[in-house]
mmCIF file of C-alpha atoms in Angstrom:
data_model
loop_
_atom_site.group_PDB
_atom_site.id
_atom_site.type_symbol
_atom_site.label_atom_id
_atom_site.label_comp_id
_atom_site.label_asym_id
_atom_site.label_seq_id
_atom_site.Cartn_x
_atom_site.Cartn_y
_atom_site.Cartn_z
ATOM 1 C CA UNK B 1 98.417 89.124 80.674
ATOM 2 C CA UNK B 2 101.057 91.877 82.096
ATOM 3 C CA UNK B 3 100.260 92.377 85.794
ATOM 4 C CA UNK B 4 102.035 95.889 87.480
ATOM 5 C CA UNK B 5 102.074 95.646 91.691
ATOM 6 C CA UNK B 6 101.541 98.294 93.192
ATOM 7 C CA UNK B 7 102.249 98.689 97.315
ATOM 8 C CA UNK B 8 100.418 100.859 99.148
ATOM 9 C CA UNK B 9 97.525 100.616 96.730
ATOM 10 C CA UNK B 10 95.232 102.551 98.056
ATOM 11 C CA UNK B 11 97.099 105.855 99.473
ATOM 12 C CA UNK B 12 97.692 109.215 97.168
ATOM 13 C CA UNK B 13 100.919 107.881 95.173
ATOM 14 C CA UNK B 14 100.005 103.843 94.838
ATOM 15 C CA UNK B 15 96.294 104.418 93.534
ATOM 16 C CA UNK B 16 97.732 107.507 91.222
ATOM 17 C CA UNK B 17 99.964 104.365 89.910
ATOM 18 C CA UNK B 18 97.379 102.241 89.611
ATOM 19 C CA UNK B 19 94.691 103.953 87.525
ATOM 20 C CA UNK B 20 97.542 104.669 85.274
ATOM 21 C CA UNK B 21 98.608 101.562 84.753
ATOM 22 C CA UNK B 22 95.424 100.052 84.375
ATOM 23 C CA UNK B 23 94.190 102.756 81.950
ATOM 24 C CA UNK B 24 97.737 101.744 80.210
ATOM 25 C CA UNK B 25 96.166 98.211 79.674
ATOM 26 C CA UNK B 26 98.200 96.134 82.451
ATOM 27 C CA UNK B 27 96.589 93.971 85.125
ATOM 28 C CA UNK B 28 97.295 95.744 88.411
ATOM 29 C CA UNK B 29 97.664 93.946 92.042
ATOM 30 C CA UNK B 30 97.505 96.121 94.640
ATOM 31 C CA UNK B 31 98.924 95.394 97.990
ATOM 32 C CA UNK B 32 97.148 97.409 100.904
ATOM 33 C CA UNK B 33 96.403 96.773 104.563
ATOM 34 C CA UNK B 34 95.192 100.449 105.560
ATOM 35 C CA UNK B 35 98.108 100.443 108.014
ATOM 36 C CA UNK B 36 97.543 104.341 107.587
ATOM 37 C CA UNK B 37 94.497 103.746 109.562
ATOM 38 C CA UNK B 38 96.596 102.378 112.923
ATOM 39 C CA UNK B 39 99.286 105.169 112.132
ATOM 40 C CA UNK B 40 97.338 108.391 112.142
ATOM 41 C CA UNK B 41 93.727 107.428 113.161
ATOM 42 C CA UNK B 42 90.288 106.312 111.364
ATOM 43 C CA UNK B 43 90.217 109.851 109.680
ATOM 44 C CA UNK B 44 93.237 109.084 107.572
ATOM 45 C CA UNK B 45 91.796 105.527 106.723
ATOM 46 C CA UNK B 46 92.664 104.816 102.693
ATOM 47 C CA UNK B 47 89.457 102.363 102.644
ATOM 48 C CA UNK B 48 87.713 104.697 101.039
ATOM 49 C CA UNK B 49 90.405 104.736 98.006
ATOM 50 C CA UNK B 50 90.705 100.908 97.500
ATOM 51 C CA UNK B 51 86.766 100.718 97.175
ATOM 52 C CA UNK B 52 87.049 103.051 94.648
ATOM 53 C CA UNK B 53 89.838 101.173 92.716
ATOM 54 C CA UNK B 54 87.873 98.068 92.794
ATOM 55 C CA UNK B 55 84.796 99.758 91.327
ATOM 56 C CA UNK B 56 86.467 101.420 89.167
ATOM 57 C CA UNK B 57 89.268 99.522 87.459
ATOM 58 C CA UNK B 58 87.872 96.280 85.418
ATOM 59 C CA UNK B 59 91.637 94.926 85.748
ATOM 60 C CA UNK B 60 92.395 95.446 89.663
ATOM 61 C CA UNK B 61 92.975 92.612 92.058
ATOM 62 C CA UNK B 62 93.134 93.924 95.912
ATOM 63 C CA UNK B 63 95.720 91.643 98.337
ATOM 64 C CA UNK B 64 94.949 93.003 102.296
ATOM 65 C CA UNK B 65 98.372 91.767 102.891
ATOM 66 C CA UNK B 66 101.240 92.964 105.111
ATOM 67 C CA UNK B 67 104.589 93.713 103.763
ATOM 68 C CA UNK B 68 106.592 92.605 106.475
ATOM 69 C CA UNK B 69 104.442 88.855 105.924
ATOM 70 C CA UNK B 70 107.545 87.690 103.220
ATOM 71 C CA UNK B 71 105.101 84.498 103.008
ATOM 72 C CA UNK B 72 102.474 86.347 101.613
ATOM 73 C CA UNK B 73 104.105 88.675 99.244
ATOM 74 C CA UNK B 74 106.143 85.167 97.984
ATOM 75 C CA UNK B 75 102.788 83.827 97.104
ATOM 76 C CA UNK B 76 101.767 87.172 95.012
ATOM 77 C CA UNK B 77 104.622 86.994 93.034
ATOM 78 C CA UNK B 78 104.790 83.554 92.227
ATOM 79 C CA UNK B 79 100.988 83.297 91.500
ATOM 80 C CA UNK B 80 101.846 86.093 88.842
ATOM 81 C CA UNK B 81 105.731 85.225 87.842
ATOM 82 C CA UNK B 82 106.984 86.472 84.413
ATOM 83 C CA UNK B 83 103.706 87.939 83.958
ATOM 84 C CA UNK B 84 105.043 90.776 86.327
ATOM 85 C CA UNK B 85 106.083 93.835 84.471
ATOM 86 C CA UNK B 86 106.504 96.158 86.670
ATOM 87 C CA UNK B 87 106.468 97.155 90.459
ATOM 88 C CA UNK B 88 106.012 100.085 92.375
ATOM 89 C CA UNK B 89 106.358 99.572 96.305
ATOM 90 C CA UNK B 90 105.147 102.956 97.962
ATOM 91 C CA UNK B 91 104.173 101.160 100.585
ATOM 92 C CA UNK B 92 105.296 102.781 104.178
ATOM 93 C CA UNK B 93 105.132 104.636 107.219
ATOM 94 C CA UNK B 94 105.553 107.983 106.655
ATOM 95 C CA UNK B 95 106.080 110.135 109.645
ATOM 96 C CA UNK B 96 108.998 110.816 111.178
ATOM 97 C CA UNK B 97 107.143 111.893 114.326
ATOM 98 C CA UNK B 98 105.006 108.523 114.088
ATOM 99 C CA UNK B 99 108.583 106.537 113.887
ATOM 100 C CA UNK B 100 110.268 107.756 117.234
ATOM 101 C CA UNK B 101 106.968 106.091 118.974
ATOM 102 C CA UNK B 102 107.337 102.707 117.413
ATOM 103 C CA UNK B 103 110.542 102.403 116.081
ATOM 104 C CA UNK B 104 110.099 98.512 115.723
ATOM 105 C CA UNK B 105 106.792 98.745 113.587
ATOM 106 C CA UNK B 106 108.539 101.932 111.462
ATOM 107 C CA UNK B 107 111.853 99.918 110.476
ATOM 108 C CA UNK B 108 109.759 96.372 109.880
ATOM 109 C CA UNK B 109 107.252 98.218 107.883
ATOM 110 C CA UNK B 110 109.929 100.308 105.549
ATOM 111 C CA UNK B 111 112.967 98.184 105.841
ATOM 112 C CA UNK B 112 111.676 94.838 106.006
ATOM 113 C CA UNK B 113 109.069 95.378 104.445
ATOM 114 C CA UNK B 114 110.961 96.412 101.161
ATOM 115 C CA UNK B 115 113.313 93.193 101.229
ATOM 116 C CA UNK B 116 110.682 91.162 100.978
ATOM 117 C CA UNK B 117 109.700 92.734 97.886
ATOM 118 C CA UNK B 118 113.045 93.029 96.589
ATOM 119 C CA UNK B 119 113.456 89.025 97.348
ATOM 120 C CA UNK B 120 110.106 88.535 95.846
ATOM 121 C CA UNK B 121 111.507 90.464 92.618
ATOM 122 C CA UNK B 122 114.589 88.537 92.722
ATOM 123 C CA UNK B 123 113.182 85.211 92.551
ATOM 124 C CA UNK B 124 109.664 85.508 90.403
ATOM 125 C CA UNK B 125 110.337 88.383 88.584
ATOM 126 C CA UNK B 126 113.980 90.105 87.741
ATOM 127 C CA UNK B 127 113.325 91.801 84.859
ATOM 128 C CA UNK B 128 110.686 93.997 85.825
ATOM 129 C CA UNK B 129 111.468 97.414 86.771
ATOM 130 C CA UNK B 130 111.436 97.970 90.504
ATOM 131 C CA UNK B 131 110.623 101.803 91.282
ATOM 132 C CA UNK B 132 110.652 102.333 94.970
ATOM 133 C CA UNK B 133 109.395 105.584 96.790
ATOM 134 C CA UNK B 134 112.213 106.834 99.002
ATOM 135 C CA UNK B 135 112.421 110.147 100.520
ATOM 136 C CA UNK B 136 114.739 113.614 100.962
ATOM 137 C CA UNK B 137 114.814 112.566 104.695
ATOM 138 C CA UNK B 138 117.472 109.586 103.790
ATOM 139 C CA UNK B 139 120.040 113.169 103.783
ATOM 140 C CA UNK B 140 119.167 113.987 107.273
ATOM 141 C CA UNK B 141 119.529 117.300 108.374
ATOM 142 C CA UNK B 142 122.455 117.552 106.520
ATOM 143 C CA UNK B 143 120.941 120.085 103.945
ATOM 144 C CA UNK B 144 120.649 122.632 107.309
ATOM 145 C CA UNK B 145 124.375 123.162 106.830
ATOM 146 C CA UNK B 146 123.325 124.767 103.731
ATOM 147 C CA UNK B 147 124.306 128.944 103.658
ATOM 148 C CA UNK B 148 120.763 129.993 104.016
ATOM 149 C CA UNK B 149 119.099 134.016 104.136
ATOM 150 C CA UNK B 150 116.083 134.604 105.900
ATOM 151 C CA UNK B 151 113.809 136.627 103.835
ATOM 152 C CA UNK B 152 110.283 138.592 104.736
ATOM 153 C CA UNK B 153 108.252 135.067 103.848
ATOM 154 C CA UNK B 154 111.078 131.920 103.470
ATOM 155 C CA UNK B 155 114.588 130.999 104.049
ATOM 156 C CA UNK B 156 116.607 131.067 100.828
ATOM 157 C CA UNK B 157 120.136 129.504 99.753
ATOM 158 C CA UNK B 158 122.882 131.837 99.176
ATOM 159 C CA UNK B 159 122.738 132.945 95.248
ATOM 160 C CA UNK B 160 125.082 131.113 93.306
ATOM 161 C CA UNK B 161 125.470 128.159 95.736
ATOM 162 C CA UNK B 162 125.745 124.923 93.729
ATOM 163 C CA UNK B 163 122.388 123.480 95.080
ATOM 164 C CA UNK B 164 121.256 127.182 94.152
ATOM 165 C CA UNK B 165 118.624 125.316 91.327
ATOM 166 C CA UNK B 166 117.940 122.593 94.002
ATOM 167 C CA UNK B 167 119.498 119.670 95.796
ATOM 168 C CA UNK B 168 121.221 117.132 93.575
ATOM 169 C CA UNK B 169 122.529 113.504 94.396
ATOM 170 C CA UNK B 170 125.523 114.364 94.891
ATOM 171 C CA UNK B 171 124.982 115.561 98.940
ATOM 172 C CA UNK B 172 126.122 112.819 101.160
ATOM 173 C CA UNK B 173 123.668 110.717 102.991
ATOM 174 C CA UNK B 174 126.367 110.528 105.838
ATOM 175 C CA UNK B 175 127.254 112.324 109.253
ATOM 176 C CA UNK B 176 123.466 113.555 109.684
ATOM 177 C CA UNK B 177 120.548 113.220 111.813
ATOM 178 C CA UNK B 178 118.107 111.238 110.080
ATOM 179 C CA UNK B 179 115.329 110.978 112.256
ATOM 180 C CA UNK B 180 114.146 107.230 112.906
ATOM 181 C CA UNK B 181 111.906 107.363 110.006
ATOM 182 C CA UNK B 182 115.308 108.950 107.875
ATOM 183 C CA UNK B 183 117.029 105.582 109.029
ATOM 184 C CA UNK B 184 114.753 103.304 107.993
ATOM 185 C CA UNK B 185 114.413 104.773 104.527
ATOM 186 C CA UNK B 186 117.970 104.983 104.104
ATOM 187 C CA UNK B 187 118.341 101.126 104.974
ATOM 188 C CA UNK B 188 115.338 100.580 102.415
ATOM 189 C CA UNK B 189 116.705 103.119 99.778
ATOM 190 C CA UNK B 190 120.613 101.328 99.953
ATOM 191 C CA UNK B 191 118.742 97.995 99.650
ATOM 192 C CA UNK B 192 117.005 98.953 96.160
ATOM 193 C CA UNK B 193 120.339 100.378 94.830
ATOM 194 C CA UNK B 194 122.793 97.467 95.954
ATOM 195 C CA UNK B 195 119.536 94.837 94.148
ATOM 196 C CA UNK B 196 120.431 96.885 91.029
ATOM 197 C CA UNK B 197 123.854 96.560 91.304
ATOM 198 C CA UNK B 198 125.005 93.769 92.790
ATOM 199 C CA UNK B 199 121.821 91.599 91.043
ATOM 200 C CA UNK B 200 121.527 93.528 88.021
ATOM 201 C CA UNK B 201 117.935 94.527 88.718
ATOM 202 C CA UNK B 202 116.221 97.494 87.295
ATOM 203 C CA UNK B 203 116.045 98.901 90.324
ATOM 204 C CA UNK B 204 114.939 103.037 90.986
ATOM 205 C CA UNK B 205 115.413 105.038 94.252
ATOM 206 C CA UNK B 206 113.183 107.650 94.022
ATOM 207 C CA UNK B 207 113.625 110.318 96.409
ATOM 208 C CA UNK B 208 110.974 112.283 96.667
ATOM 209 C CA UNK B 209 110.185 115.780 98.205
ATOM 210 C CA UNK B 210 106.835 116.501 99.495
ATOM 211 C CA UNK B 211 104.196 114.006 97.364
ATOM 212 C CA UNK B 212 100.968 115.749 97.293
ATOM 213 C CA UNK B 213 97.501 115.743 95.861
ATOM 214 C CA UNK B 214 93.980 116.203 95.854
ATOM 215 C CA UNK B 215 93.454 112.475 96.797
ATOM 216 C CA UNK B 216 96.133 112.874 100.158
ATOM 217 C CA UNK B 217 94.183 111.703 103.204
ATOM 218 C CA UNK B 218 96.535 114.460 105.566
ATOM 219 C CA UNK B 219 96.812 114.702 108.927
ATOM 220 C CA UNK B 220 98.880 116.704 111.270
ATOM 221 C CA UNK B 221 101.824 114.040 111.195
ATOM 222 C CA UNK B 222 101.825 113.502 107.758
ATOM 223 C CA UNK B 223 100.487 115.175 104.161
ATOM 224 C CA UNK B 224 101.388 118.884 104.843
ATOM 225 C CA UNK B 225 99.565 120.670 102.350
ATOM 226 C CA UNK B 226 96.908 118.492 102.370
ATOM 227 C CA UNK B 227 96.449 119.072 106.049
ATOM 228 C CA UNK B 228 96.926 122.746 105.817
ATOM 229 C CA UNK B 229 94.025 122.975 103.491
ATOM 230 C CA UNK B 230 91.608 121.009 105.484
ATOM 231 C CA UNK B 231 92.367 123.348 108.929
ATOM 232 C CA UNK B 232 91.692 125.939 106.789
ATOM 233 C CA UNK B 233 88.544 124.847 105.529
ATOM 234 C CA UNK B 234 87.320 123.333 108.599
ATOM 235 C CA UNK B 235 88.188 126.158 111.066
ATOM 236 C CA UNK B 236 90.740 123.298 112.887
ATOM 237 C CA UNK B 237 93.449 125.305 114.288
ATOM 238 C CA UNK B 238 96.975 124.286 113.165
ATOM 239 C CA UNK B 239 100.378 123.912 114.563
ATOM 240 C CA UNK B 240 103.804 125.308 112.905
ATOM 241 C CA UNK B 241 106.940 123.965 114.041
ATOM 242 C CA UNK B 242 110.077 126.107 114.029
ATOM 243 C CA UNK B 243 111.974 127.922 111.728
ATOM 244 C CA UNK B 244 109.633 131.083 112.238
ATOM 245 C CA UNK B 245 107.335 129.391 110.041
ATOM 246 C CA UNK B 246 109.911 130.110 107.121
ATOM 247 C CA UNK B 247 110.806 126.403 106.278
ATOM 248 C CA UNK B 248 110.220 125.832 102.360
ATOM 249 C CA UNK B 249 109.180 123.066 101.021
ATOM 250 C CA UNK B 250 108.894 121.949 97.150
ATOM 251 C CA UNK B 251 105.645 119.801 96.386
ATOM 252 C CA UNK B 252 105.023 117.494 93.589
ATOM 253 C CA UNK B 253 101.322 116.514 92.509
ATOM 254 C CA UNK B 254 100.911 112.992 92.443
ATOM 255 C CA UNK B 255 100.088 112.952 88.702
ATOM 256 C CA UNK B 256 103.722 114.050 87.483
ATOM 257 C CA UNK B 257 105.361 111.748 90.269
ATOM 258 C CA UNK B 258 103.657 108.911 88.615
ATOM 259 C CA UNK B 259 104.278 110.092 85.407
ATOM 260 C CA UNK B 260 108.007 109.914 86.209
ATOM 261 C CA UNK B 261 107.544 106.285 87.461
ATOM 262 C CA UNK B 262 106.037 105.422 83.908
ATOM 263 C CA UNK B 263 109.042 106.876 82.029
ATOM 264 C CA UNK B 264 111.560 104.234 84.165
ATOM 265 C CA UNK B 265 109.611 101.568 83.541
ATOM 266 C CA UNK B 266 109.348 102.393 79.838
ATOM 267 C CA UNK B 267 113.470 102.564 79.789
ATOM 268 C CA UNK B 268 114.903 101.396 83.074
ATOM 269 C CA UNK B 269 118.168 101.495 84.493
ATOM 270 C CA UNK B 270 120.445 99.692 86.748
ATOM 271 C CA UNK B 271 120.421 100.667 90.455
ATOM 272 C CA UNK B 272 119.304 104.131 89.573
ATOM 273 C CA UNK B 273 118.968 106.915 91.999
ATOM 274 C CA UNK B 274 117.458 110.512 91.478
ATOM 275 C CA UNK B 275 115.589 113.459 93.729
ATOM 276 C CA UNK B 276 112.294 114.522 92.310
ATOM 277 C CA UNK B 277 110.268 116.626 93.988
ATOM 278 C CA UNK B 278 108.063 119.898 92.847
ATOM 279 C CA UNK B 279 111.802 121.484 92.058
ATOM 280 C CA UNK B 280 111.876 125.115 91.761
ATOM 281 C CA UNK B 281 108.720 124.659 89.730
ATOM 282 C CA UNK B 282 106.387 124.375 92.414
ATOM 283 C CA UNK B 283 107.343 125.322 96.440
ATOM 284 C CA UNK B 284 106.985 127.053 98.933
ATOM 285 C CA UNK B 285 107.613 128.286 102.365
ATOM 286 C CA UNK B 286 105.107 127.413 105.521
ATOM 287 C CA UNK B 287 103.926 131.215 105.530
ATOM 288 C CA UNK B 288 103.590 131.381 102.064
ATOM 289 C CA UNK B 289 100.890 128.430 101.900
ATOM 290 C CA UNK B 290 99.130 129.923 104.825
ATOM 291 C CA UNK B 291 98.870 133.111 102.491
ATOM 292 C CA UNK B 292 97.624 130.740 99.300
ATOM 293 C CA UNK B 293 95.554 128.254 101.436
ATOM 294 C CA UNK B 294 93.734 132.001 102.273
ATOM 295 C CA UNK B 295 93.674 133.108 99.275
ATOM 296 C CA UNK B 296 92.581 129.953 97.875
ATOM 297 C CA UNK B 297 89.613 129.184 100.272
ATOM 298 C CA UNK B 298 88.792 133.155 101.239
ATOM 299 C CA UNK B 299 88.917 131.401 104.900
ATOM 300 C CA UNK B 300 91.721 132.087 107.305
ATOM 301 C CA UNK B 301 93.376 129.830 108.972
ATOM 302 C CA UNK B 302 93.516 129.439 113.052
ATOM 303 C CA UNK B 303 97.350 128.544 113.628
ATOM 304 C CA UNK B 304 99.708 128.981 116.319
ATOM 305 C CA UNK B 305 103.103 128.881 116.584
ATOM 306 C CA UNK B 306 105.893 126.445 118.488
ATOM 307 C CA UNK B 307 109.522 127.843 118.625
ATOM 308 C CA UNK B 308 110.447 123.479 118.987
ATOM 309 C CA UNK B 309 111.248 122.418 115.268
ATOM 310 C CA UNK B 310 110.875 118.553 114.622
ATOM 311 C CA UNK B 311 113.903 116.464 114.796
ATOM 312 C CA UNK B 312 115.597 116.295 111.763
ATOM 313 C CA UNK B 313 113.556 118.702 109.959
ATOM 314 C CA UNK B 314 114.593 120.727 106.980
ATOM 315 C CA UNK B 315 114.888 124.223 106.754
ATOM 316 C CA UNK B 316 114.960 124.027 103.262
ATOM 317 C CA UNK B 317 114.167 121.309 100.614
ATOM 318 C CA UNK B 318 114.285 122.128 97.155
ATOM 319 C CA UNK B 319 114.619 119.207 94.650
ATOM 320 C CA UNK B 320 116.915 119.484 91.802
ATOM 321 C CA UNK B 321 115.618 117.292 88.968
ATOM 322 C CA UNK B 322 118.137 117.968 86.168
ATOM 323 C CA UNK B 323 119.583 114.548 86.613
ATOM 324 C CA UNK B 324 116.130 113.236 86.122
ATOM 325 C CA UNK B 325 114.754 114.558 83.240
ATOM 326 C CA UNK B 326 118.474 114.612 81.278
ATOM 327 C CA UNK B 327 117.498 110.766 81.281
ATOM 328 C CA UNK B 328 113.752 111.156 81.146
ATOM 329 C CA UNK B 329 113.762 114.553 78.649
ATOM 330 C CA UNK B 330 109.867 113.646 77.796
ATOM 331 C CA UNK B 331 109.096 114.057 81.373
ATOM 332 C CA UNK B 332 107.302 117.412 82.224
ATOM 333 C CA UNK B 333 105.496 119.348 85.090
ATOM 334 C CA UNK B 334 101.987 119.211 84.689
ATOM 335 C CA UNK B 335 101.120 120.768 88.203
ATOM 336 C CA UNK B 336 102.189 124.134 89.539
ATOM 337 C CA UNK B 337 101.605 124.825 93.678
ATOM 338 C CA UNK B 338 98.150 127.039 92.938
ATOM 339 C CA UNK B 339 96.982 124.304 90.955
ATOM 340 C CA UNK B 340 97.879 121.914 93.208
ATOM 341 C CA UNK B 341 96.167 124.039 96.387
ATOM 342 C CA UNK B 342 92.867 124.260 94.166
ATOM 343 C CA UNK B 343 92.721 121.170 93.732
ATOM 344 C CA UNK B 344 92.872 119.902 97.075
ATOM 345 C CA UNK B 345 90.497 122.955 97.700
ATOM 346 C CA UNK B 346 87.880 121.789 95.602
ATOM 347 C CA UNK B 347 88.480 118.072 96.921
ATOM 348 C CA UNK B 348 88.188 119.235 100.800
ATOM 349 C CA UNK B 349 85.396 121.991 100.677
ATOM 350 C CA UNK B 350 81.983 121.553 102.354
#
């Protein structure tokens, strides 16, 4: 038997995982608490996705464990040992909002939280690709330095800037403000890498832009066009923070993320880091979804405006993939942003 575990089982990127692991023949554990539940509120509960899983997948096993309890995530892995395959730890608190609150519970749950997994890894299982779910906010607000236009609907780099096709690796992680929620993801993202490297683990920090999908149970702190979509539909009047509402944003559906996940495992690599978002495939600016959300739903949308941007927020966040998919060159977009938007339409509508 190959078992795959999966963290954060039952939120929009861990049960994408899952069902396509499963239908790939593997055993999956899943590893879900519903902390999302005691971060945002009952309304953003994932219980309804790991009942699902469990009726639906023949070959899923459901752990309501912690991943800060290192006990418990030891016993996982050595109850399944060198049967493990694979893992994929999305796992997390989210919001960087949420994370200036509680900054214990937000570094224990990201930080410490992934060590014990990468321990876990070490000892039971070290040959099994490790893909972890990191974030853009591990640069800060470094990418604010950027030479940025404001146009009617978005802010825009300067044409032929060198992040003109998106932002690569290569922009330092240093001198920035993180946010609290940046700083714990940074500590979790340099503890994947220095596993690969200094264990020689097939390790992947995947740094992702905004992960999105039909399935996303969004709220005002966290799942942005999911959230948008549901004020929209609902008549709930929505916020915009800063940036005259021009801050862009790409957005990759949850399908292709996990897609890319699949095409590590298949061929991994040591201590690997890449940015992977919706690219210039598939953003947009806060205005412009308003427009589409619209469009989409033939509802408008109650929103106001607050000149206060959130700490550490980016003006603009495009992902540049290249780096990706010159190791991954199977790897495609599946999902543009209107496709995207419908779908979360059709999951959210009366």
């Amino acid at each position: 038997m190959s078992v795959a575990i999966v963290t954060g089982a039952a939120g929009l990127i861990g049960a994408e995982t899952a069902r396509f692991l499963s239908r790939n023949g593997l055993h999956v554990v899943g590893i879900d608490n519903d902390m999302r539940a005691a971060f945002f509120g009952i309304e953003a509960s994932t219980a309804w996705s790991r009942r699902q899983l469990e009726s639906e997948l023949h070959n899923y096993r459901h752990f309501e464990f912690d991943v800060r309890n290192g006990e418990a995530i030891d016993e996982i892995f050595a109850t399944y040992g060198k049967s493990i395959v694979a893992v994929v730890h999305t796992a997390a608190q989210p919001s960087h909002d949420w994370a200036a609150r509680d900054p214990q519970t937000d570094f224990t749950v990201n930080a410490n939280g992934t060590l014990n997994l990468l321990e876990a890894a070490r000892e039971f299982s070290p040959e099994a690709p490790f893909v972890f779910t990191s974030t853009n906010k591990v640069y800060g607000d470094t990418p604010n330095r950027l030479p940025l236009r404001e146009l009617e609907k978005r802010w825009e780099i300067e044409p032929g800037h060198e992040y003109e096709p998106g932002i690569s690796e290569t922009m330092s992680i240093d001198y920035t403000k993180h946010s609290l929620f940046g700083a714990s993801k940074v500590a979790a993202d340099i503890l994947v890498q220095e596993y690969g490297r200094y264990f020689g683990m097939p390790t992947v920090s995947i740094r992702g832009g905004c992960l999105t999908g039909p399935a996303h149970a969004g709220t005002e702190l966290h799942g942005f066009l999911s959230y948008l979509m549901i004020c929209t539909v609902s008549g709930r009047p929505y916020r915009v923070f800063g940036y005259k509402g021009k801050q862009v944003r790409d957005n990759i559906h949850s399908f292709d993320l996990v897609e890319a996940f699949a095409e590590f495992i298949r061929a991994p690599r040591t201590g690997e880091v890449y940015n992977l978002g919706g690219s210039r495939h598939s953003n947009c600016s806060m205005l412009e979804a308003i427009d589409l959300c619209e469009e989409i739903s033939g509802r408008k949308l109650s929103w106001s405006y607050e000149e206060a941007n959130r700490i550490g927020d980016h003006i603009w966040w495009i992902s540049d993939v290249r780096k990706f998919q010159s190791h991954y060159p199977n790897w495609k977009f599946r999902y543009g942003l209107r496709e995207i938007l419908e779908e979360i339409y059709a999951a959210v509508k009366p």
